[in-house]
Each structure stands twice: as C-alpha cells, then as structure tokens.
mmCIF file with all atom_site columns, C-alpha atoms in Angstrom:
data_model
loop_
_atom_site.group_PDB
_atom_site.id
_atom_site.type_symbol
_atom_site.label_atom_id
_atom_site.label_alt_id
_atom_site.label_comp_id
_atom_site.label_asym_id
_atom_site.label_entity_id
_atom_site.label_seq_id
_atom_site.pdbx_PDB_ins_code
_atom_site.Cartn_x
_atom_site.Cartn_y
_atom_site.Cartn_z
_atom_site.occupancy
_atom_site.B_iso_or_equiv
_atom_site.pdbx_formal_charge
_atom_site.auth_seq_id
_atom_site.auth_comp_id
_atom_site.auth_asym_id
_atom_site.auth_atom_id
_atom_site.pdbx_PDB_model_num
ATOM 1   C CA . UNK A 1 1   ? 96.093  91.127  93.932  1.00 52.00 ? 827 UNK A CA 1
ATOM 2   C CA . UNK A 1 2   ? 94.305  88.327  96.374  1.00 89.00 ? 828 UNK A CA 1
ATOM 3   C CA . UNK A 1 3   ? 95.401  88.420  99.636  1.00 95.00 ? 829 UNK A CA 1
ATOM 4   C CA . UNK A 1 4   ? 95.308  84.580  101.120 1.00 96.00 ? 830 UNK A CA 1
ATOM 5   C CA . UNK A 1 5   ? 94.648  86.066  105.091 1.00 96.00 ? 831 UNK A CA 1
ATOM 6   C CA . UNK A 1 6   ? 91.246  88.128  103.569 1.00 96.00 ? 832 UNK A CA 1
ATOM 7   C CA . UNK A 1 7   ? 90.247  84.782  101.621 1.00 96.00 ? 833 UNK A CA 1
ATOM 8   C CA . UNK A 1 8   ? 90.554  82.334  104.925 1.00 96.00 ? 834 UNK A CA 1
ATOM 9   C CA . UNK A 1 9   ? 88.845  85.079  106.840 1.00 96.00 ? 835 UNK A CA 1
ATOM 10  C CA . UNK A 1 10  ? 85.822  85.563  104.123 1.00 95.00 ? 836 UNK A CA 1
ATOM 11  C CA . UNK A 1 11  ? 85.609  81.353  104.376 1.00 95.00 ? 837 UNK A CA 1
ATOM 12  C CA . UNK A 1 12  ? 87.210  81.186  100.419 1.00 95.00 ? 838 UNK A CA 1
ATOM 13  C CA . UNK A 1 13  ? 90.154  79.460  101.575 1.00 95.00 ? 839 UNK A CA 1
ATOM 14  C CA . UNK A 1 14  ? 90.887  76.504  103.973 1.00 94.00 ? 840 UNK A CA 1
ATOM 15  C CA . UNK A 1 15  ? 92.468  76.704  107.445 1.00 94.00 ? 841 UNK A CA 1
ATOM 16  C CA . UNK A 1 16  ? 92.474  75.420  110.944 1.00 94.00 ? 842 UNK A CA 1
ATOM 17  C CA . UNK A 1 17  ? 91.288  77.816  113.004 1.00 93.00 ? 843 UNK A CA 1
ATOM 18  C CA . UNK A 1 18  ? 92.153  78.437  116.863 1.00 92.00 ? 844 UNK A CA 1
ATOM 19  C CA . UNK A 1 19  ? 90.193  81.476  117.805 1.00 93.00 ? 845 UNK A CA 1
ATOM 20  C CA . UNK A 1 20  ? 87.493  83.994  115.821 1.00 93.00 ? 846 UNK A CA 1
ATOM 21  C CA . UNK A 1 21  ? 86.161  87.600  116.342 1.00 95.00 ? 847 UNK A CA 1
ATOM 22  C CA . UNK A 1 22  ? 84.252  89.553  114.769 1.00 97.00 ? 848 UNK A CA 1
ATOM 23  C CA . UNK A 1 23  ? 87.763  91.494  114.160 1.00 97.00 ? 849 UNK A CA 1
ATOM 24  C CA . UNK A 1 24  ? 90.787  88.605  114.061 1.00 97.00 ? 850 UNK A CA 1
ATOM 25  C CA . UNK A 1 25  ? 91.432  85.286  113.309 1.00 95.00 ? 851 UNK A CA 1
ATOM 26  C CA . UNK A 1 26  ? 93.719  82.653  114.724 1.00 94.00 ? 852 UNK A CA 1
ATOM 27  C CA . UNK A 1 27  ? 94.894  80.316  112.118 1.00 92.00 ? 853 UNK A CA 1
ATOM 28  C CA . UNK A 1 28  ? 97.434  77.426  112.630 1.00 93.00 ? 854 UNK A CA 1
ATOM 29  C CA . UNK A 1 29  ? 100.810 78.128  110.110 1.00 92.00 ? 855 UNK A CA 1
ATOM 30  C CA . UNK A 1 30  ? 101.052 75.878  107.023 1.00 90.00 ? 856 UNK A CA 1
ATOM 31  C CA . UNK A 1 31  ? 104.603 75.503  107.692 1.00 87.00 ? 857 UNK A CA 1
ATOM 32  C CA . UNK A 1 32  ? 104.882 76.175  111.362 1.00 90.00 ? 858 UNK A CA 1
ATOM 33  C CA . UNK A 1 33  ? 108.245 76.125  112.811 1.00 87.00 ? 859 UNK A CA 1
ATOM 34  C CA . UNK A 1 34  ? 107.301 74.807  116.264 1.00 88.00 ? 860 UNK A CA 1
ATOM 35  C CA . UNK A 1 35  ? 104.350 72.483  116.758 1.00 89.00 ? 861 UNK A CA 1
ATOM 36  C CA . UNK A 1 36  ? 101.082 75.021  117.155 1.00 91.00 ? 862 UNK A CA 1
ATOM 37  C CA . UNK A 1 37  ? 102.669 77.835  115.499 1.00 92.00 ? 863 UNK A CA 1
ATOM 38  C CA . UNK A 1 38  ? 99.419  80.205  115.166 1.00 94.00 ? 864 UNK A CA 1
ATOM 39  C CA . UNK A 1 39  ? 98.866  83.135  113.098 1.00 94.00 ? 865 UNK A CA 1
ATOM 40  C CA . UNK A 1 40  ? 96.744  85.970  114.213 1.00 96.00 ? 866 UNK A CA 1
ATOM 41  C CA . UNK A 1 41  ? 95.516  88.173  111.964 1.00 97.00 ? 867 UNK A CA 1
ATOM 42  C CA . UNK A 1 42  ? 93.159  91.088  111.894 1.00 98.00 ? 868 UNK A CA 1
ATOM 43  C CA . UNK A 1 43  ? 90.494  90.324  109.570 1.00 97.00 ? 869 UNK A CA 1
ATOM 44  C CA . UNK A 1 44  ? 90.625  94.052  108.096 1.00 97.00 ? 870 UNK A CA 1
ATOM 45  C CA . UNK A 1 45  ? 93.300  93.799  106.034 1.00 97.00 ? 871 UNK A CA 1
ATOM 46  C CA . UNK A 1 46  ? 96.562  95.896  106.317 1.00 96.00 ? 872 UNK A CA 1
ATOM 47  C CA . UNK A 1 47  ? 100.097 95.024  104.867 1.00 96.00 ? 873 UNK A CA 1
ATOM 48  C CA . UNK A 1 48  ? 102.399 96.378  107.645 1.00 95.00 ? 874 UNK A CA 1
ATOM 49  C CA . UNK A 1 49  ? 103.168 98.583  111.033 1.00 94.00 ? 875 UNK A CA 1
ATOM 50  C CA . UNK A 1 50  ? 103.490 101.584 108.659 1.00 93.00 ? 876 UNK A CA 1
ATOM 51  C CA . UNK A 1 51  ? 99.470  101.041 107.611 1.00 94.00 ? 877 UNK A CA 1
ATOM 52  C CA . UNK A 1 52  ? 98.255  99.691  110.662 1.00 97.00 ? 878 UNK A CA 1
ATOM 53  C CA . UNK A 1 53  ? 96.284  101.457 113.226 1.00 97.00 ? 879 UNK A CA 1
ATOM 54  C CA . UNK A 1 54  ? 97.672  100.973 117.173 1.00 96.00 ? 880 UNK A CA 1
ATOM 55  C CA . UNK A 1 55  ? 94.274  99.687  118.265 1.00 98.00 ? 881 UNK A CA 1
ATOM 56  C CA . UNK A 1 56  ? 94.736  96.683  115.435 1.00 98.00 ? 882 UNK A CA 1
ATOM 57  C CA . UNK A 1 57  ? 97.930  95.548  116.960 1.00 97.00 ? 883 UNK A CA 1
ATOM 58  C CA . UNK A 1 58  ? 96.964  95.932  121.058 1.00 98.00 ? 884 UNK A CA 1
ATOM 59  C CA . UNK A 1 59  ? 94.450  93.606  119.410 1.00 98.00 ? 885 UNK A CA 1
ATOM 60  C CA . UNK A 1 60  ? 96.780  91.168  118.016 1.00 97.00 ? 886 UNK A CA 1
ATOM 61  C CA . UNK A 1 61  ? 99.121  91.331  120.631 1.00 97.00 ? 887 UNK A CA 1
ATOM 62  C CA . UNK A 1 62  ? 95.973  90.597  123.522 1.00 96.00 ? 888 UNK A CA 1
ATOM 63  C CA . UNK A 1 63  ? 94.851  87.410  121.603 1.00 95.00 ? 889 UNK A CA 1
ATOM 64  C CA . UNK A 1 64  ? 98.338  86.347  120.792 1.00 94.00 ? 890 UNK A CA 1
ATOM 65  C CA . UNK A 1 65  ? 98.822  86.696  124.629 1.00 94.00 ? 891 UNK A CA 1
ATOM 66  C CA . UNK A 1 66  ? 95.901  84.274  124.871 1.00 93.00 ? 892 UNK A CA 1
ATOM 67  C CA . UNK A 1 67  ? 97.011  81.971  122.378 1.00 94.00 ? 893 UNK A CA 1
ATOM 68  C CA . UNK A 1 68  ? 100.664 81.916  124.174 1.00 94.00 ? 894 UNK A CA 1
ATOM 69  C CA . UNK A 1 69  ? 98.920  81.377  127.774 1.00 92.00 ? 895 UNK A CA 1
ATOM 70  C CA . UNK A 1 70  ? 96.972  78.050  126.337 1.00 93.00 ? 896 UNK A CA 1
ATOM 71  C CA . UNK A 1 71  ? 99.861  76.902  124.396 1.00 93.00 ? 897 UNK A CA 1
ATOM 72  C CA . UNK A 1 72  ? 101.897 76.880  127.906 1.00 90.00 ? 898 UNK A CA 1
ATOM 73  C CA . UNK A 1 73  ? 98.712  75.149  129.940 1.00 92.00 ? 899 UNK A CA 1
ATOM 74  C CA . UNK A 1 74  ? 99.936  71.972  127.557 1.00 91.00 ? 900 UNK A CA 1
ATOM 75  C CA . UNK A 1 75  ? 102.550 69.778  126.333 1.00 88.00 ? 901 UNK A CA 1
ATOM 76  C CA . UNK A 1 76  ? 102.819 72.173  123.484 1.00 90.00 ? 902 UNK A CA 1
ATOM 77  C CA . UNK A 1 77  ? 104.636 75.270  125.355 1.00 91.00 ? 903 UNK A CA 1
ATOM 78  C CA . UNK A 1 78  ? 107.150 75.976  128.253 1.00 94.00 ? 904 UNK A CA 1
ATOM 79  C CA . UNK A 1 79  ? 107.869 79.439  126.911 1.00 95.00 ? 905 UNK A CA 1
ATOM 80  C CA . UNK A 1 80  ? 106.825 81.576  123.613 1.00 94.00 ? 906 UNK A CA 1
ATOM 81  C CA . UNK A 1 81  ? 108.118 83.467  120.971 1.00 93.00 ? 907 UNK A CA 1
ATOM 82  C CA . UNK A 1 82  ? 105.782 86.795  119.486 1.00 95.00 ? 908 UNK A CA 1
ATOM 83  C CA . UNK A 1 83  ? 106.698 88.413  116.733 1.00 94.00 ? 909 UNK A CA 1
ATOM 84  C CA . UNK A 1 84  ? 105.546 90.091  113.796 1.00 95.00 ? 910 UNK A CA 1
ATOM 85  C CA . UNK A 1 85  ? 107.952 90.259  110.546 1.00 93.00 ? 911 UNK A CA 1
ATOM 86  C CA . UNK A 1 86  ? 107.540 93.710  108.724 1.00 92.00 ? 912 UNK A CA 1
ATOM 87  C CA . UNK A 1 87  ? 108.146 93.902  105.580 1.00 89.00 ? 913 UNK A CA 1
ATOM 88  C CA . UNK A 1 88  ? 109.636 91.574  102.991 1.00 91.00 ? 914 UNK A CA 1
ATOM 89  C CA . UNK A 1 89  ? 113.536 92.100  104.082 1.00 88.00 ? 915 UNK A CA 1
ATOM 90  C CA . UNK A 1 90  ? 112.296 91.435  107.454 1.00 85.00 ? 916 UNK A CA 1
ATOM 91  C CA . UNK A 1 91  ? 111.103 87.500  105.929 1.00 86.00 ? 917 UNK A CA 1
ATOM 92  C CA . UNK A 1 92  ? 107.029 89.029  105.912 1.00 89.00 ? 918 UNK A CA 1
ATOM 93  C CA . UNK A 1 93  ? 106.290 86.584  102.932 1.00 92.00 ? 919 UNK A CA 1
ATOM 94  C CA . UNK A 1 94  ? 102.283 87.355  103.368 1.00 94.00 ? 920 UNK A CA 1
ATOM 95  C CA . UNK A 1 95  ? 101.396 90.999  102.554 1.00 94.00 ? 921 UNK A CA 1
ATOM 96  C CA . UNK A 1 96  ? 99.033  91.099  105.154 1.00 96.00 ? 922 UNK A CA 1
ATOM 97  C CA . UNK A 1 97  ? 99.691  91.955  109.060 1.00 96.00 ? 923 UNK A CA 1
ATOM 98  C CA . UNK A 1 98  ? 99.860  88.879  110.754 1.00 96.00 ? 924 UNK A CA 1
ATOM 99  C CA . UNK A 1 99  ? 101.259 88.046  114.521 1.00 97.00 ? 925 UNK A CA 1
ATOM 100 C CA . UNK A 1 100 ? 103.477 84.768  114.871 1.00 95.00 ? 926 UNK A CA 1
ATOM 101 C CA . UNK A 1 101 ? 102.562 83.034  117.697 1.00 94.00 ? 927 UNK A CA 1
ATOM 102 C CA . UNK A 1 102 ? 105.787 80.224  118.588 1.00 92.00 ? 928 UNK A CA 1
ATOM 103 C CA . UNK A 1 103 ? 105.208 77.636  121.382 1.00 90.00 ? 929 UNK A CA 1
ATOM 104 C CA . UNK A 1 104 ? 108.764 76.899  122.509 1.00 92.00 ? 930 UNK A CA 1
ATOM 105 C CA . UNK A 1 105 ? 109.577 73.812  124.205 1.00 90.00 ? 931 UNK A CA 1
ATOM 106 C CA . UNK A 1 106 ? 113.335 73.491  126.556 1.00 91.00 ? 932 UNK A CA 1
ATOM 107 C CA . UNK A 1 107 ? 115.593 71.777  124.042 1.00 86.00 ? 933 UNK A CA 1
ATOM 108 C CA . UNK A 1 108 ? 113.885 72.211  120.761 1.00 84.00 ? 934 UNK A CA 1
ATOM 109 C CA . UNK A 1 109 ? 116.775 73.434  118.826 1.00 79.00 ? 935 UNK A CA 1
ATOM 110 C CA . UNK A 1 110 ? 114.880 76.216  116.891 1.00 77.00 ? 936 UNK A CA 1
ATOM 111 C CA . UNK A 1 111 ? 116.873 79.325  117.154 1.00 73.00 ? 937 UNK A CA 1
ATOM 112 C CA . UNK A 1 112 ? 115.068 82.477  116.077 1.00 66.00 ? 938 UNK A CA 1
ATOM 113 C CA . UNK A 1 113 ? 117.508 84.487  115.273 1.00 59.00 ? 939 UNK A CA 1
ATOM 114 C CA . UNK A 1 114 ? 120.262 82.654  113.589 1.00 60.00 ? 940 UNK A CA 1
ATOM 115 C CA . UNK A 1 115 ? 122.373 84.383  110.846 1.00 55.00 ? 941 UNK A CA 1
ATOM 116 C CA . UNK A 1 116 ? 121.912 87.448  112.848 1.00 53.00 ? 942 UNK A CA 1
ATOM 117 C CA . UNK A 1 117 ? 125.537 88.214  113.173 1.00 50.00 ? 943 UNK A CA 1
ATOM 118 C CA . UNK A 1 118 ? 126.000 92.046  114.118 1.00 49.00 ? 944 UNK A CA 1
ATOM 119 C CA . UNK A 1 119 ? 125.788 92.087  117.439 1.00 56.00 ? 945 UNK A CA 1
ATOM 120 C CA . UNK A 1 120 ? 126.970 95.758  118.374 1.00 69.00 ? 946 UNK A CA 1
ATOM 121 C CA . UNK A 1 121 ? 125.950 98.924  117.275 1.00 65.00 ? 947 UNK A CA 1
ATOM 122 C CA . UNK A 1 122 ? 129.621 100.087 116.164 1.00 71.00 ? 948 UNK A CA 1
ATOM 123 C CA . UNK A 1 123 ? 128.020 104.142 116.910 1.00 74.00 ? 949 UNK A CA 1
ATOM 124 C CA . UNK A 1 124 ? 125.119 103.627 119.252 1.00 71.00 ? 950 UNK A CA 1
ATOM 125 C CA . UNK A 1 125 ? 124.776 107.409 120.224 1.00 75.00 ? 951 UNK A CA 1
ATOM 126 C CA . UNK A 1 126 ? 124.278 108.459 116.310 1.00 75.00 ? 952 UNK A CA 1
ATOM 127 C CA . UNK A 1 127 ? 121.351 105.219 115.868 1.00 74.00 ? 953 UNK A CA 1
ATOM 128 C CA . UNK A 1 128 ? 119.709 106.772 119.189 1.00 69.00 ? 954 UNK A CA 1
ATOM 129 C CA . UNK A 1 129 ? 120.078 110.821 117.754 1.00 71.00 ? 955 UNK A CA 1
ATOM 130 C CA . UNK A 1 130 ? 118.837 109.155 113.979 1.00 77.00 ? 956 UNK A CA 1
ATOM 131 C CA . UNK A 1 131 ? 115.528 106.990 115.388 1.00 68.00 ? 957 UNK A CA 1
ATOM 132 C CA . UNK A 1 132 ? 115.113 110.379 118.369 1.00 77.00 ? 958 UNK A CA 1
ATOM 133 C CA . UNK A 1 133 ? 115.060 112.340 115.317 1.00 80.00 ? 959 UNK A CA 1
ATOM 134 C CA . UNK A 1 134 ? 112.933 110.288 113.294 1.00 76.00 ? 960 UNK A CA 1
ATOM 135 C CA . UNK A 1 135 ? 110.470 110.287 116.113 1.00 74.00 ? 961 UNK A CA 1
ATOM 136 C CA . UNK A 1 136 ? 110.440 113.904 116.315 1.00 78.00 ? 962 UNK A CA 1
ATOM 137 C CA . UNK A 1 137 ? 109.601 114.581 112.909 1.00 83.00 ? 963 UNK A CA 1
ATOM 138 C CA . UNK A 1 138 ? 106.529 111.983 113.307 1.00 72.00 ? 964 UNK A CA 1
ATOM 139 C CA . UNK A 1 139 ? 104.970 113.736 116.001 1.00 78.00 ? 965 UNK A CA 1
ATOM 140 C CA . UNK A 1 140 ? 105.643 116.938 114.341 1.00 80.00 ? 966 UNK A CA 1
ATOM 141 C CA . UNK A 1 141 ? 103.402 115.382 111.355 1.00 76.00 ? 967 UNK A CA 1
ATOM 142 C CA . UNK A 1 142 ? 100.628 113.941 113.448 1.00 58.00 ? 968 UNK A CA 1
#
C-alpha cells in the first residue's frame, strides 16, 4: 500500500511545504479547515501512537509549537488548535502519523468538537481504575 505522507516527503508527490528536516515535514492540508492548517509529519513513516516512538512525537509536537507561534505573529492566528487523530474512528483518514496544526481566529465559527455529545463520565472512578490498570500492565511489559 502507498502511503501519500512517504511520497510528498521522497519529492513523488506535490505539496506546499512550510518547514523541512532531515526528520519532518510541514505540509499545508489539502482541505484545511482554518486558513494555514499545516500538517507535520515525521518523514519515517508510522501509522499511529501505538507504533510511534516518544522521541517522534516531542518532535512533532516542538515544530508544531513553531508552526503555531508563526501562525499567531500574523493575520492568520489569535489562538491554535494541536491535535493528532489516532486511528480511523478517531477521523485519522491518512495512515500515517501526522500532527494538525489549526490557526484559530476570534469568531471563526469552526468548532472542533461538535457532535461530541457525552459530556460526563456516568462512572468516572471505574474509567480511572480501567486506564490505572491498563497503565500498569504496560509498564509491567516494558
């Protein structure tokens, strides 16, 4: 299977780049939801947080920082959103790690997280004892 992210970052397909490394790539979306929506992806590939090591996403996270920080030193940002979608339920539609990068401007009407409609945990104290668990049995493995 061809992975789009590896072909933009090999130079086999198109796209408008906003920052290179020898490690990541900043790439403006193809169907950004704010003006200067950027992409930044690590140039090894990886398809998720399950397969990708800590070091590649302080990475992501530092030049997405940088990206967010230029975005707001224009007329393109007053705020920003960060986030990474993991997985395909989670709306990943690329199967390769990638870091949104969302300038926000006051009043521009996109909202993030509509349809999200359960607000409250109806047993918080069993989530927390389920993820503590969880955890637990990670560390065990590692």
């Amino acid at each position: 299977m061809s992975c789009v992210f590896c072909a933009i970052a090999t130079g086999e397909a198109p796209a408008i780049r906003i920052f290179e490394d020898d490690g990541y790539l900043a790439i403006l979306d193809i169907r950004p939801f704010t003006r200067g929506h950027t992409l930044v992806v690590p140039k090894k590939h990886s398809v998720d947080l399950t397969d990708t090591p800590a070091e590649t996403l302080a990475g992501m996270i530092t030049i997405g920082q940088r990206i967010a920080r230029a975005a707001r030193a224009t007329e393109l940002a007053d705020a920003t959103n960060i986030g990474i979608n993991d997985g395909r339920a989670a709306f990943q539609t690329v199967s390769h790690i990638h870091l949104h990068v969302l300038p926000r401007r006051e009043g521009d009407k996109l909202s993030v997280a509509k349809g999200l409609l359960l607000r409250r945990d109806p047993d918080r104290e069993e989530t927390g004892r389920i993820l503590r668990d969880a955890l637990a049995g990670i560390d065990a493995g590692q």
